[in-house]
PDB file of N, CA and C in Angstrom:
ATOM      1  N   MET A   6     -13.025  15.290  -4.340  1.00 78.00           N
ATOM      2  CA  MET A   6     -12.503  14.054  -4.897  1.00 78.00           C
ATOM      3  C   MET A   6     -11.120  13.727  -4.334  1.00 78.00           C
ATOM      4  N   LEU A   7     -10.286  14.740  -4.240  1.00 90.00           N
ATOM      5  CA  LEU A   7      -8.929  14.530  -3.737  1.00 90.00           C
ATOM      6  C   LEU A   7      -8.905  14.325  -2.225  1.00 90.00           C
ATOM      7  N   GLN A   8      -9.831  14.928  -1.518  1.00 90.00           N
ATOM      8  CA  GLN A   8      -9.854  14.859  -0.053  1.00 90.00           C
ATOM      9  C   GLN A   8      -9.938  13.430   0.482  1.00 90.00           C
ATOM     10  N   PRO A   9     -10.858  12.575   0.017  1.00 88.00           N
ATOM     11  CA  PRO A   9     -10.893  11.205   0.548  1.00 88.00           C
ATOM     12  C   PRO A   9      -9.638  10.401   0.208  1.00 88.00           C
ATOM     13  N   ILE A  10      -9.043  10.685  -0.941  1.00 93.00           N
ATOM     14  CA  ILE A  10      -7.811   9.981  -1.317  1.00 93.00           C
ATOM     15  C   ILE A  10      -6.697  10.339  -0.341  1.00 93.00           C
ATOM     16  N   ILE A  11      -6.552  11.616  -0.045  1.00 94.00           N
ATOM     17  CA  ILE A  11      -5.536  12.060   0.917  1.00 94.00           C
ATOM     18  C   ILE A  11      -5.828  11.477   2.295  1.00 94.00           C
ATOM     19  N   HIS A  12      -7.081  11.563   2.722  1.00 92.00           N
ATOM     20  CA  HIS A  12      -7.464  11.093   4.054  1.00 92.00           C
ATOM     21  C   HIS A  12      -7.143   9.609   4.242  1.00 92.00           C
ATOM     22  N   TYR A  13      -7.614   8.774   3.329  1.00 92.00           N
ATOM     23  CA  TYR A  13      -7.417   7.336   3.504  1.00 92.00           C
ATOM     24  C   TYR A  13      -5.992   6.898   3.190  1.00 92.00           C
ATOM     25  N   SER A  14      -5.287   7.657   2.355  1.00 95.00           N
ATOM     26  CA  SER A  14      -3.870   7.361   2.137  1.00 95.00           C
ATOM     27  C   SER A  14      -3.074   7.592   3.414  1.00 95.00           C
ATOM     28  N   LEU A  15      -3.395   8.670   4.121  1.00 95.00           N
ATOM     29  CA  LEU A  15      -2.713   8.924   5.393  1.00 95.00           C
ATOM     30  C   LEU A  15      -3.049   7.831   6.409  1.00 95.00           C
ATOM     31  N   HIS A  16      -4.306   7.417   6.453  1.00 93.00           N
ATOM     32  CA  HIS A  16      -4.723   6.393   7.418  1.00 93.00           C
ATOM     33  C   HIS A  16      -4.110   5.021   7.137  1.00 93.00           C
ATOM     34  N   PHE A  17      -3.974   4.645   5.877  1.00 94.00           N
ATOM     35  CA  PHE A  17      -3.569   3.273   5.570  1.00 94.00           C
ATOM     36  C   PHE A  17      -2.207   3.143   4.894  1.00 94.00           C
ATOM     37  N   VAL A  18      -1.870   4.037   3.990  1.00 95.00           N
ATOM     38  CA  VAL A  18      -0.631   3.902   3.223  1.00 95.00           C
ATOM     39  C   VAL A  18       0.551   4.546   3.948  1.00 95.00           C
ATOM     40  N   PHE A  19       0.360   5.748   4.441  1.00 95.00           N
ATOM     41  CA  PHE A  19       1.462   6.478   5.065  1.00 95.00           C
ATOM     42  C   PHE A  19       1.959   5.775   6.323  1.00 95.00           C
ATOM     43  N   ILE A  20       1.049   5.100   7.049  1.00 96.00           N
ATOM     44  CA  ILE A  20       1.513   4.391   8.245  1.00 96.00           C
ATOM     45  C   ILE A  20       2.387   3.190   7.886  1.00 96.00           C
ATOM     46  N   ALA A  21       2.282   2.684   6.653  1.00 96.00           N
ATOM     47  CA  ALA A  21       3.194   1.621   6.210  1.00 96.00           C
ATOM     48  C   ALA A  21       4.619   2.172   6.137  1.00 96.00           C
ATOM     49  N   TRP A  22       4.744   3.423   5.697  1.00 96.00           N
ATOM     50  CA  TRP A  22       6.056   4.063   5.680  1.00 96.00           C
ATOM     51  C   TRP A  22       6.590   4.205   7.108  1.00 96.00           C
ATOM     52  N   PHE A  23       5.722   4.662   8.025  1.00 95.00           N
ATOM     53  CA  PHE A  23       6.119   4.744   9.431  1.00 95.00           C
ATOM     54  C   PHE A  23       6.559   3.377   9.947  1.00 95.00           C
ATOM     55  N   ALA A  24       5.837   2.341   9.584  1.00 96.00           N
ATOM     56  CA  ALA A  24       6.159   0.986  10.051  1.00 96.00           C
ATOM     57  C   ALA A  24       7.573   0.599   9.635  1.00 96.00           C
ATOM     58  N   HIS A  25       7.961   0.936   8.418  1.00 94.00           N
ATOM     59  CA  HIS A  25       9.326   0.644   7.967  1.00 94.00           C
ATOM     60  C   HIS A  25      10.355   1.456   8.750  1.00 94.00           C
ATOM     61  N   GLN A  26       9.997   2.663   9.146  1.00 94.00           N
ATOM     62  CA  GLN A  26      10.918   3.515   9.895  1.00 94.00           C
ATOM     63  C   GLN A  26      11.076   3.063  11.349  1.00 94.00           C
ATOM     64  N   PHE A  27      10.001   2.512  11.925  1.00 90.00           N
ATOM     65  CA  PHE A  27       9.985   2.185  13.348  1.00 90.00           C
ATOM     66  C   PHE A  27      10.226   0.712  13.656  1.00 90.00           C
ATOM     67  N   LYS A  28      10.509  -0.096  12.646  1.00 90.00           N
ATOM     68  CA  LYS A  28      10.709  -1.525  12.906  1.00 90.00           C
ATOM     69  C   LYS A  28      11.946  -1.734  13.775  1.00 90.00           C
ATOM     70  N   ARG A  29      11.910  -2.816  14.526  1.00 88.00           N
ATOM     71  CA  ARG A  29      13.023  -3.212  15.392  1.00 88.00           C
ATOM     72  C   ARG A  29      13.252  -4.702  15.209  1.00 88.00           C
ATOM     73  N   GLN A  30      14.268  -5.212  15.883  1.00 86.00           N
ATOM     74  CA  GLN A  30      14.576  -6.635  15.800  1.00 86.00           C
ATOM     75  C   GLN A  30      13.370  -7.486  16.188  1.00 86.00           C
ATOM     76  N   GLU A  31      12.731  -7.161  17.314  1.00 86.00           N
ATOM     77  CA  GLU A  31      11.605  -7.952  17.810  1.00 86.00           C
ATOM     78  C   GLU A  31      10.269  -7.515  17.213  1.00 86.00           C
ATOM     79  N   PHE A  32      10.265  -6.390  16.519  1.00 90.00           N
ATOM     80  CA  PHE A  32       9.054  -5.867  15.888  1.00 90.00           C
ATOM     81  C   PHE A  32       9.346  -5.631  14.409  1.00 90.00           C
ATOM     82  N   GLY A  33       9.031  -6.619  13.574  1.00 94.00           N
ATOM     83  CA  GLY A  33       9.190  -6.431  12.135  1.00 94.00           C
ATOM     84  C   GLY A  33       8.229  -5.373  11.624  1.00 94.00           C
ATOM     85  N   TRP A  34       8.447  -4.924  10.391  1.00 94.00           N
ATOM     86  CA  TRP A  34       7.641  -3.821   9.864  1.00 94.00           C
ATOM     87  C   TRP A  34       6.163  -4.175   9.822  1.00 94.00           C
ATOM     88  N   PHE A  35       5.814  -5.443   9.525  1.00 96.00           N
ATOM     89  CA  PHE A  35       4.399  -5.801   9.421  1.00 96.00           C
ATOM     90  C   PHE A  35       3.725  -5.791  10.792  1.00 96.00           C
ATOM     91  N   LYS A  36       4.435  -6.235  11.819  1.00 96.00           N
ATOM     92  CA  LYS A  36       3.875  -6.187  13.173  1.00 96.00           C
ATOM     93  C   LYS A  36       3.674  -4.732  13.606  1.00 96.00           C
ATOM     94  N   VAL A  37       4.637  -3.890  13.297  1.00 96.00           N
ATOM     95  CA  VAL A  37       4.505  -2.459  13.602  1.00 96.00           C
ATOM     96  C   VAL A  37       3.324  -1.878  12.832  1.00 96.00           C
ATOM     97  N   TYR A  38       3.181  -2.271  11.557  1.00 97.00           N
ATOM     98  CA  TYR A  38       2.059  -1.795  10.745  1.00 97.00           C
ATOM     99  C   TYR A  38       0.725  -2.194  11.369  1.00 97.00           C
ATOM    100  N   LEU A  39       0.620  -3.434  11.841  1.00 97.00           N
ATOM    101  CA  LEU A  39      -0.631  -3.888  12.461  1.00 97.00           C
ATOM    102  C   LEU A  39      -0.939  -3.112  13.744  1.00 97.00           C
ATOM    103  N   ILE A  40       0.090  -2.822  14.529  1.00 97.00           N
ATOM    104  CA  ILE A  40      -0.124  -2.034  15.754  1.00 97.00           C
ATOM    105  C   ILE A  40      -0.602  -0.630  15.388  1.00 97.00           C
ATOM    106  N   LEU A  41       0.052  -0.008  14.411  1.00 97.00           N
ATOM    107  CA  LEU A  41      -0.367   1.325  13.977  1.00 97.00           C
ATOM    108  C   LEU A  41      -1.769   1.285  13.372  1.00 97.00           C
ATOM    109  N   LEU A  42      -2.043   0.243  12.603  1.00 97.00           N
ATOM    110  CA  LEU A  42      -3.360   0.094  11.981  1.00 97.00           C
ATOM    111  C   LEU A  42      -4.457  -0.088  13.027  1.00 97.00           C
ATOM    112  N   SER A  43      -4.120  -0.722  14.143  1.00 97.00           N
ATOM    113  CA  SER A  43      -5.121  -0.933  15.195  1.00 97.00           C
ATOM    114  C   SER A  43      -5.608   0.388  15.794  1.00 97.00           C
ATOM    115  N   SER A  44      -4.854   1.456  15.579  1.00 96.00           N
ATOM    116  CA  SER A  44      -5.310   2.764  16.067  1.00 96.00           C
ATOM    117  C   SER A  44      -6.586   3.209  15.358  1.00 96.00           C
ATOM    118  N   MET A  45      -6.916   2.585  14.249  1.00 96.00           N
ATOM    119  CA  MET A  45      -8.173   2.893  13.543  1.00 96.00           C
ATOM    120  C   MET A  45      -9.387   2.531  14.392  1.00 96.00           C
ATOM    121  N   LEU A  46      -9.187   1.681  15.386  1.00 97.00           N
ATOM    122  CA  LEU A  46     -10.308   1.273  16.239  1.00 97.00           C
ATOM    123  C   LEU A  46     -10.906   2.439  17.024  1.00 97.00           C
ATOM    124  N   ILE A  47     -10.203   3.567  17.118  1.00 97.00           N
ATOM    125  CA  ILE A  47     -10.806   4.700  17.826  1.00 97.00           C
ATOM    126  C   ILE A  47     -12.032   5.223  17.087  1.00 97.00           C
ATOM    127  N   ASP A  48     -12.159   4.862  15.824  1.00 95.00           N
ATOM    128  CA  ASP A  48     -13.336   5.295  15.064  1.00 95.00           C
ATOM    129  C   ASP A  48     -14.606   4.560  15.465  1.00 95.00           C
ATOM    130  N   ILE A  49     -14.501   3.625  16.396  1.00 96.00           N
ATOM    131  CA  ILE A  49     -15.701   2.950  16.901  1.00 96.00           C
ATOM    132  C   ILE A  49     -16.640   3.961  17.565  1.00 96.00           C
ATOM    133  N   ASP A  50     -16.087   5.077  18.030  1.00 94.00           N
ATOM    134  CA  ASP A  50     -16.936   6.093  18.661  1.00 94.00           C
ATOM    135  C   ASP A  50     -17.893   6.759  17.672  1.00 94.00           C
ATOM    136  N   HIS A  51     -17.677   6.553  16.391  1.00 92.00           N
ATOM    137  CA  HIS A  51     -18.615   7.068  15.389  1.00 92.00           C
ATOM    138  C   HIS A  51     -19.952   6.335  15.475  1.00 92.00           C
ATOM    139  N   LEU A  52     -19.931   5.118  16.013  1.00 94.00           N
ATOM    140  CA  LEU A  52     -21.152   4.301  16.049  1.00 94.00           C
ATOM    141  C   LEU A  52     -22.204   4.851  16.995  1.00 94.00           C
ATOM    142  N   TRP A  53     -21.816   5.624  18.005  1.00 93.00           N
ATOM    143  CA  TRP A  53     -22.832   6.172  18.907  1.00 93.00           C
ATOM    144  C   TRP A  53     -23.134   7.647  18.617  1.00 93.00           C
ATOM    145  N   ALA A  54     -22.748   8.100  17.430  1.00 91.00           N
ATOM    146  CA  ALA A  54     -23.129   9.448  16.989  1.00 91.00           C
ATOM    147  C   ALA A  54     -24.349   9.347  16.074  1.00 91.00           C
ATOM    148  N   THR A  55     -25.130  10.416  16.032  1.00 89.00           N
ATOM    149  CA  THR A  55     -26.285  10.453  15.141  1.00 89.00           C
ATOM    150  C   THR A  55     -26.146  11.662  14.225  1.00 89.00           C
ATOM    151  N   PRO A  56     -26.052  11.477  12.940  1.00 90.00           N
ATOM    152  CA  PRO A  56     -25.927  10.212  12.227  1.00 90.00           C
ATOM    153  C   PRO A  56     -24.526   9.631  12.406  1.00 90.00           C
ATOM    154  N   ILE A  57     -24.376   8.349  12.093  1.00 89.00           N
ATOM    155  CA  ILE A  57     -23.076   7.689  12.266  1.00 89.00           C
ATOM    156  C   ILE A  57     -22.009   8.392  11.429  1.00 89.00           C
ATOM    157  N   PHE A  58     -22.338   8.712  10.195  1.00 84.00           N
ATOM    158  CA  PHE A  58     -21.387   9.415   9.329  1.00 84.00           C
ATOM    159  C   PHE A  58     -22.017  10.707   8.835  1.00 84.00           C
ATOM    160  N   ASP A  59     -21.320  11.785   9.035  1.00 85.00           N
ATOM    161  CA  ASP A  59     -21.736  13.082   8.514  1.00 85.00           C
ATOM    162  C   ASP A  59     -20.508  13.708   7.851  1.00 85.00           C
ATOM    163  N   PRO A  60     -20.513  13.812   6.525  1.00 80.00           N
ATOM    164  CA  PRO A  60     -19.322  14.319   5.829  1.00 80.00           C
ATOM    165  C   PRO A  60     -18.968  15.764   6.188  1.00 80.00           C
ATOM    166  N   ASN A  61     -19.904  16.491   6.753  1.00 83.00           N
ATOM    167  CA  ASN A  61     -19.648  17.887   7.122  1.00 83.00           C
ATOM    168  C   ASN A  61     -19.275  18.070   8.589  1.00 83.00           C
ATOM    169  N   ARG A  62     -19.169  16.964   9.329  1.00 89.00           N
ATOM    170  CA  ARG A  62     -18.847  17.048  10.758  1.00 89.00           C
ATOM    171  C   ARG A  62     -17.366  16.726  10.964  1.00 89.00           C
ATOM    172  N   CYS A  63     -16.714  17.527  11.763  1.00 93.00           N
ATOM    173  CA  CYS A  63     -15.317  17.278  12.110  1.00 93.00           C
ATOM    174  C   CYS A  63     -15.273  16.299  13.281  1.00 93.00           C
ATOM    175  N   SER A  64     -14.551  15.205  13.117  1.00 92.00           N
ATOM    176  CA  SER A  64     -14.452  14.191  14.172  1.00 92.00           C
ATOM    177  C   SER A  64     -13.729  14.709  15.403  1.00 92.00           C
ATOM    178  N   VAL A  65     -12.681  15.508  15.169  1.00 95.00           N
ATOM    179  CA  VAL A  65     -11.846  15.989  16.269  1.00 95.00           C
ATOM    180  C   VAL A  65     -12.659  16.960  17.124  1.00 95.00           C
ATOM    181  N   GLY A  66     -12.758  16.628  18.398  1.00 93.00           N
ATOM    182  CA  GLY A  66     -13.522  17.451  19.321  1.00 93.00           C
ATOM    183  C   GLY A  66     -14.990  17.077  19.416  1.00 93.00           C
ATOM    184  N   PHE A  67     -15.464  16.206  18.523  1.00 94.00           N
ATOM    185  CA  PHE A  67     -16.872  15.815  18.549  1.00 94.00           C
ATOM    186  C   PHE A  67     -17.053  14.423  19.151  1.00 94.00           C
ATOM    187  N   HIS A  68     -16.317  13.456  18.639  1.00 95.00           N
ATOM    188  CA  HIS A  68     -16.456  12.080  19.109  1.00 95.00           C
ATOM    189  C   HIS A  68     -15.654  11.854  20.394  1.00 95.00           C
ATOM    190  N   THR A  69     -16.094  10.885  21.180  1.00 96.00           N
ATOM    191  CA  THR A  69     -15.500  10.606  22.491  1.00 96.00           C
ATOM    192  C   THR A  69     -13.995  10.369  22.425  1.00 96.00           C
ATOM    193  N   PHE A  70     -13.558   9.480  21.543  1.00 97.00           N
ATOM    194  CA  PHE A  70     -12.136   9.140  21.465  1.00 97.00           C
ATOM    195  C   PHE A  70     -11.337  10.145  20.628  1.00 97.00           C
ATOM    196  N   HIS A  71     -12.020  11.174  20.139  1.00 97.00           N
ATOM    197  CA  HIS A  71     -11.384  12.258  19.401  1.00 97.00           C
ATOM    198  C   HIS A  71     -11.452  13.569  20.202  1.00 97.00           C
ATOM    199  N   SER A  72     -11.788  13.468  21.486  1.00 97.00           N
ATOM    200  CA  SER A  72     -11.949  14.658  22.332  1.00 97.00           C
ATOM    201  C   SER A  72     -10.588  15.168  22.816  1.00 97.00           C
ATOM    202  N   GLU A  73     -10.584  16.383  23.318  1.00 97.00           N
ATOM    203  CA  GLU A  73      -9.348  16.984  23.814  1.00 97.00           C
ATOM    204  C   GLU A  73      -8.763  16.184  24.973  1.00 97.00           C
ATOM    205  N   ILE A  74      -9.610  15.666  25.844  1.00 98.00           N
ATOM    206  CA  ILE A  74      -9.137  14.854  26.978  1.00 98.00           C
ATOM    207  C   ILE A  74      -8.478  13.576  26.472  1.00 98.00           C
ATOM    208  N   SER A  75      -9.109  12.924  25.504  1.00 98.00           N
ATOM    209  CA  SER A  75      -8.533  11.700  24.938  1.00 98.00           C
ATOM    210  C   SER A  75      -7.198  11.987  24.267  1.00 98.00           C
ATOM    211  N   ILE A  76      -7.139  13.073  23.520  1.00 98.00           N
ATOM    212  CA  ILE A  76      -5.897  13.441  22.836  1.00 98.00           C
ATOM    213  C   ILE A  76      -4.786  13.701  23.854  1.00 98.00           C
ATOM    214  N   ALA A  77      -5.101  14.392  24.931  1.00 98.00           N
ATOM    215  CA  ALA A  77      -4.111  14.645  25.987  1.00 98.00           C
ATOM    216  C   ALA A  77      -3.624  13.328  26.588  1.00 98.00           C
ATOM    217  N   LEU A  78      -4.533  12.393  26.791  1.00 98.00           N
ATOM    218  CA  LEU A  78      -4.162  11.082  27.322  1.00 98.00           C
ATOM    219  C   LEU A  78      -3.233  10.345  26.361  1.00 98.00           C
ATOM    220  N   TYR A  79      -3.535  10.374  25.061  1.00 99.00           N
ATOM    221  CA  TYR A  79      -2.669   9.720  24.068  1.00 99.00           C
ATOM    222  C   TYR A  79      -1.264  10.307  24.119  1.00 99.00           C
ATOM    223  N   ILE A  80      -1.178  11.620  24.226  1.00 99.00           N
ATOM    224  CA  ILE A  80       0.131  12.278  24.262  1.00 99.00           C
ATOM    225  C   ILE A  80       0.892  11.910  25.533  1.00 99.00           C
ATOM    226  N   LEU A  81       0.218  11.922  26.668  1.00 99.00           N
ATOM    227  CA  LEU A  81       0.874  11.564  27.934  1.00 99.00           C
ATOM    228  C   LEU A  81       1.378  10.127  27.928  1.00 99.00           C
ATOM    229  N   VAL A  82       0.559   9.207  27.458  1.00 99.00           N
ATOM    230  CA  VAL A  82       0.984   7.801  27.401  1.00 99.00           C
ATOM    231  C   VAL A  82       2.165   7.661  26.445  1.00 99.00           C
ATOM    232  N   PHE A  83       2.111   8.344  25.305  1.00 98.00           N
ATOM    233  CA  PHE A  83       3.222   8.288  24.355  1.00 98.00           C
ATOM    234  C   PHE A  83       4.515   8.789  24.997  1.00 98.00           C
ATOM    235  N   LEU A  84       4.436   9.893  25.706  1.00 98.00           N
ATOM    236  CA  LEU A  84       5.635  10.493  26.287  1.00 98.00           C
ATOM    237  C   LEU A  84       6.220   9.689  27.443  1.00 98.00           C
ATOM    238  N   PHE A  85       5.363   9.047  28.249  1.00 98.00           N
ATOM    239  CA  PHE A  85       5.850   8.428  29.477  1.00 98.00           C
ATOM    240  C   PHE A  85       5.854   6.904  29.480  1.00 98.00           C
ATOM    241  N   SER A  86       5.351   6.284  28.450  1.00 97.00           N
ATOM    242  CA  SER A  86       5.338   4.823  28.404  1.00 97.00           C
ATOM    243  C   SER A  86       6.728   4.287  28.084  1.00 97.00           C
ATOM    244  N   LYS A  87       7.064   3.176  28.710  1.00 96.00           N
ATOM    245  CA  LYS A  87       8.330   2.512  28.431  1.00 96.00           C
ATOM    246  C   LYS A  87       8.142   1.329  27.473  1.00 96.00           C
ATOM    247  N   GLU A  88       6.907   0.895  27.306  1.00 96.00           N
ATOM    248  CA  GLU A  88       6.606  -0.233  26.418  1.00 96.00           C
ATOM    249  C   GLU A  88       6.585   0.240  24.966  1.00 96.00           C
ATOM    250  N   TYR A  89       7.373  -0.424  24.110  1.00 96.00           N
ATOM    251  CA  TYR A  89       7.477  -0.006  22.713  1.00 96.00           C
ATOM    252  C   TYR A  89       6.144  -0.143  21.977  1.00 96.00           C
ATOM    253  N   TRP A  90       5.421  -1.239  22.217  1.00 96.00           N
ATOM    254  CA  TRP A  90       4.147  -1.439  21.519  1.00 96.00           C
ATOM    255  C   TRP A  90       3.140  -0.353  21.898  1.00 96.00           C
ATOM    256  N   LEU A  91       3.189   0.101  23.160  1.00 97.00           N
ATOM    257  CA  LEU A  91       2.271   1.144  23.609  1.00 97.00           C
ATOM    258  C   LEU A  91       2.647   2.503  23.005  1.00 97.00           C
ATOM    259  N   LYS A  92       3.953   2.742  22.873  1.00 97.00           N
ATOM    260  CA  LYS A  92       4.395   3.959  22.184  1.00 97.00           C
ATOM    261  C   LYS A  92       3.923   3.948  20.733  1.00 97.00           C
ATOM    262  N   LEU A  93       4.036   2.784  20.081  1.00 97.00           N
ATOM    263  CA  LEU A  93       3.570   2.671  18.699  1.00 97.00           C
ATOM    264  C   LEU A  93       2.071   2.925  18.603  1.00 97.00           C
ATOM    265  N   LEU A  94       1.309   2.310  19.505  1.00 98.00           N
ATOM    266  CA  LEU A  94      -0.143   2.463  19.478  1.00 98.00           C
ATOM    267  C   LEU A  94      -0.544   3.921  19.692  1.00 98.00           C
ATOM    268  N   THR A  95       0.044   4.564  20.684  1.00 98.00           N
ATOM    269  CA  THR A  95      -0.328   5.955  20.949  1.00 98.00           C
ATOM    270  C   THR A  95       0.178   6.883  19.844  1.00 98.00           C
ATOM    271  N   PHE A  96       1.319   6.555  19.243  1.00 98.00           N
ATOM    272  CA  PHE A  96       1.757   7.318  18.070  1.00 98.00           C
ATOM    273  C   PHE A  96       0.714   7.193  16.963  1.00 98.00           C
ATOM    274  N   GLY A  97       0.219   5.966  16.749  1.00 98.00           N
ATOM    275  CA  GLY A  97      -0.824   5.747  15.748  1.00 98.00           C
ATOM    276  C   GLY A  97      -2.079   6.541  16.056  1.00 98.00           C
ATOM    277  N   LEU A  98      -2.457   6.599  17.333  1.00 98.00           N
ATOM    278  CA  LEU A  98      -3.640   7.368  17.730  1.00 98.00           C
ATOM    279  C   LEU A  98      -3.440   8.864  17.480  1.00 98.00           C
ATOM    280  N   ILE A  99      -2.259   9.363  17.825  1.00 98.00           N
ATOM    281  CA  ILE A  99      -1.958  10.781  17.609  1.00 98.00           C
ATOM    282  C   ILE A  99      -1.947  11.090  16.109  1.00 98.00           C
ATOM    283  N   PHE A 100      -1.336  10.206  15.326  1.00 98.00           N
ATOM    284  CA  PHE A 100      -1.312  10.421  13.874  1.00 98.00           C
ATOM    285  C   PHE A 100      -2.722  10.337  13.289  1.00 98.00           C
ATOM    286  N   HIS A 101      -3.550   9.462  13.840  1.00 97.00           N
ATOM    287  CA  HIS A 101      -4.947   9.351  13.413  1.00 97.00           C
ATOM    288  C   HIS A 101      -5.670  10.684  13.639  1.00 97.00           C
ATOM    289  N   ILE A 102      -5.469  11.274  14.803  1.00 98.00           N
ATOM    290  CA  ILE A 102      -6.099  12.559  15.117  1.00 98.00           C
ATOM    291  C   ILE A 102      -5.586  13.649  14.168  1.00 98.00           C
ATOM    292  N   ILE A 103      -4.285  13.653  13.898  1.00 97.00           N
ATOM    293  CA  ILE A 103      -3.718  14.635  12.968  1.00 97.00           C
ATOM    294  C   ILE A 103      -4.336  14.468  11.582  1.00 97.00           C
ATOM    295  N   THR A 104      -4.466  13.218  11.143  1.00 96.00           N
ATOM    296  CA  THR A 104      -5.088  12.936   9.846  1.00 96.00           C
ATOM    297  C   THR A 104      -6.523  13.443   9.805  1.00 96.00           C
ATOM    298  N   ASP A 105      -7.276  13.183  10.869  1.00 96.00           N
ATOM    299  CA  ASP A 105      -8.659  13.664  10.915  1.00 96.00           C
ATOM    300  C   ASP A 105      -8.723  15.189  10.954  1.00 96.00           C
ATOM    301  N   GLU A 106      -7.772  15.818  11.614  1.00 96.00           N
ATOM    302  CA  GLU A 106      -7.744  17.286  11.655  1.00 96.00           C
ATOM    303  C   GLU A 106      -7.415  17.860  10.276  1.00 96.00           C
ATOM    304  N   ILE A 107      -6.512  17.217   9.560  1.00 96.00           N
ATOM    305  CA  ILE A 107      -6.223  17.634   8.179  1.00 96.00           C
ATOM    306  C   ILE A 107      -7.497  17.557   7.344  1.00 96.00           C
ATOM    307  N   ASP A 108      -8.254  16.482   7.538  1.00 93.00           N
ATOM    308  CA  ASP A 108      -9.524  16.317   6.832  1.00 93.00           C
ATOM    309  C   ASP A 108     -10.493  17.449   7.187  1.00 93.00           C
ATOM    310  N   CYS A 109     -10.550  17.816   8.461  1.00 94.00           N
ATOM    311  CA  CYS A 109     -11.416  18.927   8.894  1.00 94.00           C
ATOM    312  C   CYS A 109     -11.002  20.234   8.224  1.00 94.00           C
ATOM    313  N   LEU A 110      -9.710  20.486   8.187  1.00 94.00           N
ATOM    314  CA  LEU A 110      -9.216  21.715   7.565  1.00 94.00           C
ATOM    315  C   LEU A 110      -9.516  21.742   6.073  1.00 94.00           C
ATOM    316  N   MET A 111      -9.364  20.600   5.423  1.00 93.00           N
ATOM    317  CA  MET A 111      -9.675  20.530   3.993  1.00 93.00           C
ATOM    318  C   MET A 111     -11.163  20.760   3.750  1.00 93.00           C
ATOM    319  N   SER A 112     -12.008  20.233   4.630  1.00 90.00           N
ATOM    320  CA  SER A 112     -13.456  20.447   4.493  1.00 90.00           C
ATOM    321  C   SER A 112     -13.818  21.913   4.669  1.00 90.00           C
ATOM    322  N   THR A 113     -13.100  22.581   5.543  1.00 89.00           N
ATOM    323  CA  THR A 113     -13.400  23.981   5.842  1.00 89.00           C
ATOM    324  C   THR A 113     -12.887  24.934   4.768  1.00 89.00           C
ATOM    325  N   TYR A 114     -11.682  24.689   4.271  1.00 87.00           N
ATOM    326  CA  TYR A 114     -11.033  25.673   3.411  1.00 87.00           C
ATOM    327  C   TYR A 114     -10.971  25.321   1.933  1.00 87.00           C
ATOM    328  N   PHE A 115     -11.341  24.088   1.562  1.00 82.00           N
ATOM    329  CA  PHE A 115     -11.244  23.713   0.134  1.00 82.00           C
ATOM    330  C   PHE A 115     -12.553  23.208  -0.394  1.00 82.00           C
TER     331      PHE A 115
END
């Protein structure tokens, strides 16, 4: 019962806090929130899995955009990009993966 609340709070509520922390003159908190929220689009890779949703399956390492290669790419782009919006997007992707990994750990140990 607590696991989905934690999972979706991290995906949707906690990034609002990040948005307030990362806002800039040209990027208000809501624009930053939308960029971070757009990182949820990586879950489109769930659509080509069978079954689409399996509560006992860990997304990290299974789905295409949750693979180790994809994660490495997100980290590299975050570290070397000069564009602020791209840093925000890749930060959102990395945080998305961390959130999904927390969910995997909770499924395994609780």
